[in-house]
């Protein structure tokens, strides 16, 4: 009988640095001090849902990053990652007894906001929470760029490709609701695993269209004479190529795929009517938002008052501070590891006692006097 795998608090503290950077980028891309409501329907921002203020039998509502800190401290929050074109609901009529501390003068409702079951802490087609205490399968969650729901990799109906973090995904439901996307998928999307297997086994497959033919269509080569104001419709040109793709499962798209979508007047009107105009905007992507957040974070780090203060200390003082920090970090890891090993929950009182012990040790070292080496 194999032992049950466990993750200690130390494992959490030593989480991959890249994941920490991505998480901080989500927060750094939004304002943590001011309610985003005055900005209107923000292009993309970090959002939270409060189950304390809006339970399952209530109306769905979302609050911005700053309000999650200032107005919902100590509440049970669902982290929604990011959503597009959303206006902060904090304190409006969806909240019976709560008034926004940062911007109380809000409309009763934000009629253009879009909500989903994510706002009640459930995700995917299976409608389960994340993390799910009853799910023993290790699986990643991937967000659809259209409906912005999060789906388990095993529920996408396709093989999840490598480097998925650099790609965008549209779930099968959204593909079927906007069937013209299947035409683009046949030419622009990451190759479907089922198609590749079919080719390898010698089955029939209409995938003999050369990359140059597709590029000739998706690049501005396909345009009419200068006398005509309306350029050629790339979507219609792709349809004429006749290449097909199995219309099932989610679809993954490589970087820069949006730049190859048709932007003729007819297609722009079609996208607008379907609520998909954002697909023509390459800065709408989560990756672009995270890059902006990382850039903001680096700028803030460059102005860190603590780092400025360290620059004004001499070399010996800097080394003393660095050694003190490293000692405290090591002791904190050891302290938390004992709780993890015993399966105990760390309480605020435990943390308070830890730092009181640190202060007591510091006082004893000071009282003992300084030692000098010759």
mmCIF file of C-alpha atoms in Angstrom:
data_model
loop_
_atom_site.group_PDB
_atom_site.id
_atom_site.type_symbol
_atom_site.label_atom_id
_atom_site.label_comp_id
_atom_site.label_asym_id
_atom_site.label_seq_id
_atom_site.Cartn_x
_atom_site.Cartn_y
_atom_site.Cartn_z
ATOM 1 C CA UNK A 1 0.000 0.000 0.000
ATOM 2 C CA UNK A 2 1.621 3.249 -1.126
ATOM 3 C CA UNK A 3 1.866 6.130 1.261
ATOM 4 C CA UNK A 4 -0.437 9.072 0.638
ATOM 5 C CA UNK A 5 1.410 11.964 -0.932
ATOM 6 C CA UNK A 6 1.442 15.123 1.154
ATOM 7 C CA UNK A 7 2.683 18.635 0.583
ATOM 8 C CA UNK A 8 4.288 20.381 3.534
ATOM 9 C CA UNK A 9 4.250 24.089 4.233
ATOM 10 C CA UNK A 10 7.928 24.106 3.370
ATOM 11 C CA UNK A 11 7.054 22.749 -0.070
ATOM 12 C CA UNK A 12 4.652 25.641 -0.482
ATOM 13 C CA UNK A 13 7.291 28.153 0.589
ATOM 14 C CA UNK A 14 9.699 26.693 -1.946
ATOM 15 C CA UNK A 15 7.194 26.823 -4.828
ATOM 16 C CA UNK A 16 8.590 27.428 -8.265
ATOM 17 C CA UNK A 17 9.728 31.058 -8.562
ATOM 18 C CA UNK A 18 8.221 31.370 -12.021
ATOM 19 C CA UNK A 19 4.749 30.581 -10.702
ATOM 20 C CA UNK A 20 5.191 33.201 -7.998
ATOM 21 C CA UNK A 21 6.127 35.773 -10.611
ATOM 22 C CA UNK A 22 3.045 34.941 -12.675
ATOM 23 C CA UNK A 23 0.794 35.248 -9.632
ATOM 24 C CA UNK A 24 2.330 38.573 -8.629
ATOM 25 C CA UNK A 25 1.995 39.795 -12.220
ATOM 26 C CA UNK A 26 -1.769 39.273 -12.003
ATOM 27 C CA UNK A 27 -1.910 41.519 -8.942
ATOM 28 C CA UNK A 28 0.653 44.037 -10.190
ATOM 29 C CA UNK A 29 -1.463 44.585 -13.295
ATOM 30 C CA UNK A 30 -4.298 45.957 -11.147
ATOM 31 C CA UNK A 31 -4.474 48.820 -8.629
ATOM 32 C CA UNK A 32 -4.364 47.532 -5.043
ATOM 33 C CA UNK A 33 -5.158 50.910 -3.437
ATOM 34 C CA UNK A 34 -8.045 52.419 -5.405
ATOM 35 C CA UNK A 35 -11.390 50.955 -6.446
ATOM 36 C CA UNK A 36 -11.463 50.469 -10.204
ATOM 37 C CA UNK A 37 -15.134 51.552 -10.493
ATOM 38 C CA UNK A 38 -14.395 55.129 -11.715
ATOM 39 C CA UNK A 39 -12.505 53.627 -14.675
ATOM 40 C CA UNK A 40 -15.736 52.075 -15.948
ATOM 41 C CA UNK A 41 -15.666 48.641 -17.556
ATOM 42 C CA UNK A 42 -11.962 47.918 -17.206
ATOM 43 C CA UNK A 43 -10.353 46.210 -20.174
ATOM 44 C CA UNK A 44 -8.870 43.483 -17.932
ATOM 45 C CA UNK A 45 -8.335 43.298 -14.177
ATOM 46 C CA UNK A 46 -7.922 40.893 -11.286
ATOM 47 C CA UNK A 47 -11.326 40.075 -9.762
ATOM 48 C CA UNK A 48 -12.742 38.326 -6.703
ATOM 49 C CA UNK A 49 -16.168 37.070 -5.642
ATOM 50 C CA UNK A 50 -17.175 37.222 -1.988
ATOM 51 C CA UNK A 51 -19.183 34.239 -0.755
ATOM 52 C CA UNK A 52 -19.605 35.957 2.622
ATOM 53 C CA UNK A 53 -21.521 38.866 1.065
ATOM 54 C CA UNK A 54 -23.095 37.099 -1.935
ATOM 55 C CA UNK A 55 -23.931 33.462 -1.059
ATOM 56 C CA UNK A 56 -25.103 30.928 -3.625
ATOM 57 C CA UNK A 57 -28.741 31.905 -3.233
ATOM 58 C CA UNK A 58 -27.828 35.552 -3.943
ATOM 59 C CA UNK A 59 -26.834 37.380 -7.109
ATOM 60 C CA UNK A 60 -23.420 36.940 -8.678
ATOM 61 C CA UNK A 61 -21.083 39.875 -8.095
ATOM 62 C CA UNK A 62 -17.407 40.673 -8.532
ATOM 63 C CA UNK A 63 -15.085 43.054 -6.708
ATOM 64 C CA UNK A 64 -11.777 44.580 -7.752
ATOM 65 C CA UNK A 65 -8.408 43.911 -6.130
ATOM 66 C CA UNK A 66 -8.446 47.011 -3.904
ATOM 67 C CA UNK A 67 -11.946 46.290 -2.592
ATOM 68 C CA UNK A 68 -10.980 42.688 -1.838
ATOM 69 C CA UNK A 69 -8.316 44.122 0.490
ATOM 70 C CA UNK A 70 -10.119 47.102 1.994
ATOM 71 C CA UNK A 71 -13.811 46.130 2.014
ATOM 72 C CA UNK A 72 -13.767 42.317 2.253
ATOM 73 C CA UNK A 73 -10.876 41.649 4.599
ATOM 74 C CA UNK A 74 -11.481 38.410 6.521
ATOM 75 C CA UNK A 75 -14.274 37.319 4.160
ATOM 76 C CA UNK A 76 -14.399 34.094 2.139
ATOM 77 C CA UNK A 77 -13.264 35.115 -1.346
ATOM 78 C CA UNK A 78 -13.098 33.227 -4.627
ATOM 79 C CA UNK A 79 -10.137 34.270 -6.751
ATOM 80 C CA UNK A 80 -11.350 34.725 -10.330
ATOM 81 C CA UNK A 81 -7.915 35.484 -11.828
ATOM 82 C CA UNK A 82 -8.781 38.091 -14.479
ATOM 83 C CA UNK A 83 -11.915 39.041 -16.384
ATOM 84 C CA UNK A 84 -12.366 41.476 -19.249
ATOM 85 C CA UNK A 85 -14.709 44.472 -19.530
ATOM 86 C CA UNK A 86 -15.860 44.312 -15.914
ATOM 87 C CA UNK A 87 -16.882 47.079 -13.512
ATOM 88 C CA UNK A 88 -16.481 46.632 -9.762
ATOM 89 C CA UNK A 89 -19.758 45.702 -8.015
ATOM 90 C CA UNK A 90 -18.562 46.285 -4.438
ATOM 91 C CA UNK A 91 -21.277 47.968 -2.366
ATOM 92 C CA UNK A 92 -23.992 48.139 -5.039
ATOM 93 C CA UNK A 93 -27.464 46.639 -4.602
ATOM 94 C CA UNK A 94 -26.099 43.102 -4.897
ATOM 95 C CA UNK A 95 -24.567 43.603 -1.450
ATOM 96 C CA UNK A 96 -27.344 43.830 1.122
ATOM 97 C CA UNK A 97 -25.422 45.205 4.103
ATOM 98 C CA UNK A 98 -22.029 46.233 2.755
ATOM 99 C CA UNK A 99 -20.991 49.686 1.583
ATOM 100 C CA UNK A 100 -17.809 50.192 -0.407
ATOM 101 C CA UNK A 101 -15.187 51.975 1.694
ATOM 102 C CA UNK A 102 -13.218 53.191 -1.304
ATOM 103 C CA UNK A 103 -15.921 54.403 -3.701
ATOM 104 C CA UNK A 104 -19.441 54.245 -2.211
ATOM 105 C CA UNK A 105 -21.130 56.301 -4.955
ATOM 106 C CA UNK A 106 -21.941 53.493 -7.411
ATOM 107 C CA UNK A 107 -24.851 52.718 -9.726
ATOM 108 C CA UNK A 108 -27.284 50.099 -8.405
ATOM 109 C CA UNK A 109 -26.072 47.496 -10.934
ATOM 110 C CA UNK A 110 -23.477 47.218 -13.679
ATOM 111 C CA UNK A 111 -25.682 46.064 -16.526
ATOM 112 C CA UNK A 112 -22.824 45.238 -18.919
ATOM 113 C CA UNK A 113 -20.990 42.905 -16.536
ATOM 114 C CA UNK A 114 -20.996 39.229 -17.487
ATOM 115 C CA UNK A 115 -21.206 36.545 -14.798
ATOM 116 C CA UNK A 116 -20.781 32.788 -14.694
ATOM 117 C CA UNK A 117 -20.732 29.964 -12.170
ATOM 118 C CA UNK A 118 -17.129 30.989 -11.426
ATOM 119 C CA UNK A 119 -18.544 33.752 -9.217
ATOM 120 C CA UNK A 120 -19.911 31.059 -6.885
ATOM 121 C CA UNK A 121 -16.625 29.183 -6.704
ATOM 122 C CA UNK A 122 -17.298 26.417 -9.244
ATOM 123 C CA UNK A 123 -15.565 25.862 -12.575
ATOM 124 C CA UNK A 124 -15.398 23.719 -15.712
ATOM 125 C CA UNK A 125 -18.163 21.693 -17.347
ATOM 126 C CA UNK A 126 -18.123 19.477 -14.251
ATOM 127 C CA UNK A 127 -19.125 22.407 -12.013
ATOM 128 C CA UNK A 128 -16.587 21.594 -9.288
ATOM 129 C CA UNK A 129 -14.652 23.926 -6.950
ATOM 130 C CA UNK A 130 -10.930 24.536 -7.270
ATOM 131 C CA UNK A 131 -9.028 23.227 -5.497
ATOM 132 C CA UNK A 132 -11.400 20.285 -5.215
ATOM 133 C CA UNK A 133 -10.971 18.277 -1.988
ATOM 134 C CA UNK A 134 -12.773 15.283 -3.547
ATOM 135 C CA UNK A 135 -10.715 15.187 -6.752
ATOM 136 C CA UNK A 136 -7.679 12.912 -6.480
ATOM 137 C CA UNK A 137 -6.601 13.441 -10.115
ATOM 138 C CA UNK A 138 -3.689 15.824 -10.609
ATOM 139 C CA UNK A 139 -4.788 18.100 -13.455
ATOM 140 C CA UNK A 140 -4.263 21.652 -14.649
ATOM 141 C CA UNK A 141 -6.986 24.252 -15.140
ATOM 142 C CA UNK A 142 -6.993 26.258 -18.383
ATOM 143 C CA UNK A 143 -9.062 29.369 -19.064
ATOM 144 C CA UNK A 144 -11.128 29.777 -22.232
ATOM 145 C CA UNK A 145 -10.394 33.170 -23.808
ATOM 146 C CA UNK A 146 -14.022 33.594 -24.914
ATOM 147 C CA UNK A 147 -16.277 32.576 -21.990
ATOM 148 C CA UNK A 148 -13.363 32.904 -19.500
ATOM 149 C CA UNK A 149 -14.441 29.778 -17.616
ATOM 150 C CA UNK A 150 -11.695 27.535 -16.236
ATOM 151 C CA UNK A 151 -11.715 23.915 -17.417
ATOM 152 C CA UNK A 152 -9.815 20.811 -16.368
ATOM 153 C CA UNK A 153 -7.371 19.608 -19.012
ATOM 154 C CA UNK A 154 -9.063 16.196 -19.047
ATOM 155 C CA UNK A 155 -12.457 17.775 -19.782
ATOM 156 C CA UNK A 156 -11.369 19.720 -22.875
ATOM 157 C CA UNK A 157 -12.002 16.865 -25.292
ATOM 158 C CA UNK A 158 -8.527 17.179 -26.811
ATOM 159 C CA UNK A 159 -4.872 16.614 -26.031
ATOM 160 C CA UNK A 160 -3.328 19.573 -24.213
ATOM 161 C CA UNK A 161 -0.267 20.670 -26.222
ATOM 162 C CA UNK A 162 3.158 21.533 -24.861
ATOM 163 C CA UNK A 163 3.927 25.156 -23.882
ATOM 164 C CA UNK A 164 0.241 25.680 -23.141
ATOM 165 C CA UNK A 165 1.088 28.763 -21.064
ATOM 166 C CA UNK A 166 2.115 30.555 -24.279
ATOM 167 C CA UNK A 167 -1.096 29.689 -26.111
ATOM 168 C CA UNK A 168 -4.749 30.649 -25.918
ATOM 169 C CA UNK A 169 -7.608 28.155 -25.680
ATOM 170 C CA UNK A 170 -11.224 28.329 -26.839
ATOM 171 C CA UNK A 171 -13.471 25.642 -25.382
ATOM 172 C CA UNK A 172 -15.651 23.399 -27.553
ATOM 173 C CA UNK A 173 -18.853 25.092 -26.420
ATOM 174 C CA UNK A 174 -17.635 28.541 -27.514
ATOM 175 C CA UNK A 175 -16.314 27.137 -30.792
ATOM 176 C CA UNK A 176 -19.727 25.649 -31.587
ATOM 177 C CA UNK A 177 -21.560 28.845 -30.631
ATOM 178 C CA UNK A 178 -19.329 30.726 -33.097
ATOM 179 C CA UNK A 179 -18.974 28.139 -35.855
ATOM 180 C CA UNK A 180 -16.936 30.437 -38.153
ATOM 181 C CA UNK A 181 -14.038 29.904 -35.727
ATOM 182 C CA UNK A 182 -13.716 26.329 -36.997
ATOM 183 C CA UNK A 183 -12.654 27.731 -40.381
ATOM 184 C CA UNK A 184 -9.871 29.697 -38.720
ATOM 185 C CA UNK A 185 -8.971 26.673 -36.598
ATOM 186 C CA UNK A 186 -8.330 24.538 -39.677
ATOM 187 C CA UNK A 187 -5.573 26.938 -40.757
ATOM 188 C CA UNK A 188 -4.337 28.904 -37.752
ATOM 189 C CA UNK A 189 -4.768 26.727 -34.648
ATOM 190 C CA UNK A 190 -2.301 24.336 -33.077
ATOM 191 C CA UNK A 191 -2.663 21.025 -35.023
ATOM 192 C CA UNK A 192 -5.191 18.705 -33.461
ATOM 193 C CA UNK A 193 -3.711 15.453 -32.135
ATOM 194 C CA UNK A 194 -6.467 13.428 -33.806
ATOM 195 C CA UNK A 195 -5.552 14.892 -37.212
ATOM 196 C CA UNK A 196 -1.868 14.109 -36.682
ATOM 197 C CA UNK A 197 -2.650 10.495 -35.762
ATOM 198 C CA UNK A 198 -4.850 10.164 -38.829
ATOM 199 C CA UNK A 199 -2.035 11.369 -41.072
ATOM 200 C CA UNK A 200 0.496 8.975 -39.504
ATOM 201 C CA UNK A 201 -1.802 5.979 -40.014
ATOM 202 C CA UNK A 202 -2.387 6.846 -43.662
ATOM 203 C CA UNK A 203 -6.041 7.804 -43.304
ATOM 204 C CA UNK A 204 -7.775 10.382 -45.446
ATOM 205 C CA UNK A 205 -7.017 13.913 -44.439
ATOM 206 C CA UNK A 206 -7.539 17.174 -46.268
ATOM 207 C CA UNK A 207 -4.479 18.891 -44.784
ATOM 208 C CA UNK A 208 -2.352 19.221 -47.918
ATOM 209 C CA UNK A 209 -2.743 22.983 -48.112
ATOM 210 C CA UNK A 210 0.751 24.486 -48.020
ATOM 211 C CA UNK A 211 1.764 26.987 -45.366
ATOM 212 C CA UNK A 212 2.501 29.485 -48.131
ATOM 213 C CA UNK A 213 -1.099 29.280 -49.378
ATOM 214 C CA UNK A 214 -2.394 29.996 -45.898
ATOM 215 C CA UNK A 215 0.082 32.838 -45.416
ATOM 216 C CA UNK A 216 -0.963 34.334 -48.735
ATOM 217 C CA UNK A 217 -4.520 34.435 -47.452
ATOM 218 C CA UNK A 218 -3.888 35.549 -43.871
ATOM 219 C CA UNK A 219 -1.378 38.243 -44.844
ATOM 220 C CA UNK A 220 -2.508 41.443 -46.625
ATOM 221 C CA UNK A 221 -1.536 39.946 -50.024
ATOM 222 C CA UNK A 222 -5.188 39.048 -50.415
ATOM 223 C CA UNK A 223 -6.579 42.492 -51.217
ATOM 224 C CA UNK A 224 -8.367 44.072 -54.085
ATOM 225 C CA UNK A 225 -7.176 46.921 -56.280
ATOM 226 C CA UNK A 226 -6.439 50.266 -54.661
ATOM 227 C CA UNK A 227 -9.594 51.735 -56.158
ATOM 228 C CA UNK A 228 -11.694 49.510 -53.886
ATOM 229 C CA UNK A 229 -12.102 50.661 -50.277
ATOM 230 C CA UNK A 230 -13.015 47.273 -48.848
ATOM 231 C CA UNK A 231 -10.172 44.703 -48.635
ATOM 232 C CA UNK A 232 -10.699 41.061 -49.466
ATOM 233 C CA UNK A 233 -12.324 38.994 -46.707
ATOM 234 C CA UNK A 234 -9.685 36.606 -45.376
ATOM 235 C CA UNK A 235 -12.334 34.409 -43.783
ATOM 236 C CA UNK A 236 -14.056 33.794 -47.119
ATOM 237 C CA UNK A 237 -10.697 33.138 -48.756
ATOM 238 C CA UNK A 238 -9.885 30.520 -46.104
ATOM 239 C CA UNK A 239 -13.288 28.901 -46.642
ATOM 240 C CA UNK A 240 -12.497 28.612 -50.359
ATOM 241 C CA UNK A 241 -9.291 26.682 -49.570
ATOM 242 C CA UNK A 242 -11.576 23.927 -48.314
ATOM 243 C CA UNK A 243 -9.327 22.656 -45.535
ATOM 244 C CA UNK A 244 -11.334 20.985 -42.764
ATOM 245 C CA UNK A 245 -10.729 20.155 -39.115
ATOM 246 C CA UNK A 246 -12.575 17.793 -36.797
ATOM 247 C CA UNK A 247 -15.148 20.013 -35.102
ATOM 248 C CA UNK A 248 -14.896 18.610 -31.620
ATOM 249 C CA UNK A 249 -12.921 19.397 -28.495
ATOM 250 C CA UNK A 250 -11.275 22.601 -27.385
ATOM 251 C CA UNK A 251 -8.924 24.452 -29.737
ATOM 252 C CA UNK A 252 -5.505 25.856 -28.848
ATOM 253 C CA UNK A 253 -4.126 28.854 -30.716
ATOM 254 C CA UNK A 254 -0.471 29.936 -31.031
ATOM 255 C CA UNK A 255 0.811 33.389 -30.179
ATOM 256 C CA UNK A 256 -0.054 36.165 -32.661
ATOM 257 C CA UNK A 257 -2.970 34.159 -34.118
ATOM 258 C CA UNK A 258 -5.301 37.118 -33.532
ATOM 259 C CA UNK A 259 -3.316 39.266 -35.977
ATOM 260 C CA UNK A 260 -4.298 36.855 -38.758
ATOM 261 C CA UNK A 261 -8.062 37.179 -38.240
ATOM 262 C CA UNK A 262 -9.992 39.090 -40.895
ATOM 263 C CA UNK A 263 -10.773 42.698 -39.975
ATOM 264 C CA UNK A 264 -12.863 43.701 -42.981
ATOM 265 C CA UNK A 265 -16.005 45.687 -42.217
ATOM 266 C CA UNK A 266 -18.272 42.656 -42.591
ATOM 267 C CA UNK A 267 -16.186 40.539 -40.215
ATOM 268 C CA UNK A 268 -15.882 43.378 -37.712
ATOM 269 C CA UNK A 269 -19.673 43.702 -37.660
ATOM 270 C CA UNK A 270 -20.011 39.935 -37.277
ATOM 271 C CA UNK A 271 -17.555 39.843 -34.376
ATOM 272 C CA UNK A 272 -19.241 42.800 -32.697
ATOM 273 C CA UNK A 273 -22.682 41.179 -32.957
ATOM 274 C CA UNK A 274 -21.263 38.012 -31.391
ATOM 275 C CA UNK A 275 -19.532 39.974 -28.618
ATOM 276 C CA UNK A 276 -16.117 38.891 -29.896
ATOM 277 C CA UNK A 277 -14.565 42.196 -30.992
ATOM 278 C CA UNK A 278 -11.836 41.653 -28.405
ATOM 279 C CA UNK A 279 -10.386 38.867 -30.581
ATOM 280 C CA UNK A 280 -8.981 41.547 -32.902
ATOM 281 C CA UNK A 281 -7.163 43.159 -29.978
ATOM 282 C CA UNK A 282 -3.800 41.498 -29.283
ATOM 283 C CA UNK A 283 -3.403 43.507 -26.075
ATOM 284 C CA UNK A 284 -6.549 41.817 -24.688
ATOM 285 C CA UNK A 285 -4.690 38.589 -23.951
ATOM 286 C CA UNK A 286 -3.886 37.461 -20.406
ATOM 287 C CA UNK A 287 -0.247 37.164 -21.470
ATOM 288 C CA UNK A 288 -0.170 40.853 -22.457
ATOM 289 C CA UNK A 289 -1.823 41.757 -19.133
ATOM 290 C CA UNK A 290 0.763 39.726 -17.196
ATOM 291 C CA UNK A 291 3.647 41.351 -19.075
ATOM 292 C CA UNK A 292 2.273 44.739 -18.096
ATOM 293 C CA UNK A 293 1.974 43.579 -14.486
ATOM 294 C CA UNK A 294 5.558 42.297 -14.437
ATOM 295 C CA UNK A 295 6.750 45.588 -15.897
ATOM 296 C CA UNK A 296 4.862 47.517 -13.197
ATOM 297 C CA UNK A 297 6.303 45.267 -10.506
ATOM 298 C CA UNK A 298 9.876 45.781 -11.706
ATOM 299 C CA UNK A 299 9.358 49.550 -11.719
ATOM 300 C CA UNK A 300 8.019 49.419 -8.160
ATOM 301 C CA UNK A 301 10.941 47.275 -7.055
ATOM 302 C CA UNK A 302 13.285 49.829 -8.536
ATOM 303 C CA UNK A 303 11.774 52.439 -6.207
ATOM 304 C CA UNK A 304 11.653 50.188 -3.133
ATOM 305 C CA UNK A 305 12.445 52.400 -0.088
ATOM 306 C CA UNK A 306 14.020 49.418 1.685
ATOM 307 C CA UNK A 307 16.497 48.930 -1.161
ATOM 308 C CA UNK A 308 17.221 52.656 -1.190
ATOM 309 C CA UNK A 309 17.923 52.494 2.548
ATOM 310 C CA UNK A 310 20.268 49.525 2.092
ATOM 311 C CA UNK A 311 22.230 51.485 -0.498
ATOM 312 C CA UNK A 312 23.021 54.075 2.162
ATOM 313 C CA UNK A 313 24.558 51.480 4.529
ATOM 314 C CA UNK A 314 28.171 50.429 4.502
ATOM 315 C CA UNK A 315 29.273 46.968 3.416
ATOM 316 C CA UNK A 316 29.467 45.543 6.965
ATOM 317 C CA UNK A 317 25.962 46.763 7.833
ATOM 318 C CA UNK A 318 24.572 45.325 4.611
ATOM 319 C CA UNK A 319 26.120 41.932 5.328
ATOM 320 C CA UNK A 320 24.735 41.937 8.876
ATOM 321 C CA UNK A 321 21.229 42.585 7.553
ATOM 322 C CA UNK A 322 21.542 39.906 4.868
ATOM 323 C CA UNK A 323 22.791 37.332 7.383
ATOM 324 C CA UNK A 324 20.003 38.259 9.785
ATOM 325 C CA UNK A 325 17.393 37.886 7.055
ATOM 326 C CA UNK A 326 18.754 34.502 5.953
ATOM 327 C CA UNK A 327 18.832 33.255 9.560
ATOM 328 C CA UNK A 328 15.223 34.302 10.115
ATOM 329 C CA UNK A 329 14.112 32.686 6.841
ATOM 330 C CA UNK A 330 15.806 29.406 7.783
ATOM 331 C CA UNK A 331 14.313 29.419 11.267
ATOM 332 C CA UNK A 332 10.854 30.211 9.904
ATOM 333 C CA UNK A 333 11.046 27.265 7.470
ATOM 334 C CA UNK A 334 12.154 24.947 10.286
ATOM 335 C CA UNK A 335 9.366 26.293 12.489
ATOM 336 C CA UNK A 336 6.696 25.681 9.830
ATOM 337 C CA UNK A 337 8.131 22.294 8.943
ATOM 338 C CA UNK A 338 7.428 21.035 12.459
ATOM 339 C CA UNK A 339 3.742 21.879 12.044
ATOM 340 C CA UNK A 340 3.659 20.225 8.623
ATOM 341 C CA UNK A 341 5.300 17.069 9.957
ATOM 342 C CA UNK A 342 2.728 16.820 12.759
ATOM 343 C CA UNK A 343 -0.196 17.761 10.526
ATOM 344 C CA UNK A 344 -1.070 20.764 12.680
ATOM 345 C CA UNK A 345 -2.634 24.037 11.574
ATOM 346 C CA UNK A 346 -0.535 27.177 12.044
ATOM 347 C CA UNK A 347 -2.520 29.798 13.963
ATOM 348 C CA UNK A 348 -1.905 33.556 14.239
ATOM 349 C CA UNK A 349 -0.893 32.935 17.860
ATOM 350 C CA UNK A 350 1.832 30.508 16.709
ATOM 351 C CA UNK A 351 3.243 33.109 14.325
ATOM 352 C CA UNK A 352 3.127 35.784 17.034
ATOM 353 C CA UNK A 353 5.051 33.549 19.431
ATOM 354 C CA UNK A 354 7.664 32.817 16.746
ATOM 355 C CA UNK A 355 8.451 36.494 16.255
ATOM 356 C CA UNK A 356 8.397 37.121 19.994
ATOM 357 C CA UNK A 357 11.077 34.441 20.326
ATOM 358 C CA UNK A 358 13.060 36.143 17.576
ATOM 359 C CA UNK A 359 12.873 39.436 19.436
ATOM 360 C CA UNK A 360 13.896 37.747 22.709
ATOM 361 C CA UNK A 361 16.963 36.186 21.055
ATOM 362 C CA UNK A 362 17.896 39.519 19.538
ATOM 363 C CA UNK A 363 17.729 41.217 22.955
ATOM 364 C CA UNK A 364 19.897 38.476 24.508
ATOM 365 C CA UNK A 365 22.530 38.945 21.803
ATOM 366 C CA UNK A 366 22.547 42.699 22.357
ATOM 367 C CA UNK A 367 22.739 42.343 26.172
ATOM 368 C CA UNK A 368 25.645 39.920 25.839
ATOM 369 C CA UNK A 369 27.669 42.640 24.160
ATOM 370 C CA UNK A 370 29.612 42.634 20.919
ATOM 371 C CA UNK A 371 32.464 40.315 20.136
ATOM 372 C CA UNK A 372 35.349 41.418 18.031
ATOM 373 C CA UNK A 373 37.930 39.327 16.243
ATOM 374 C CA UNK A 374 41.495 40.426 15.730
#
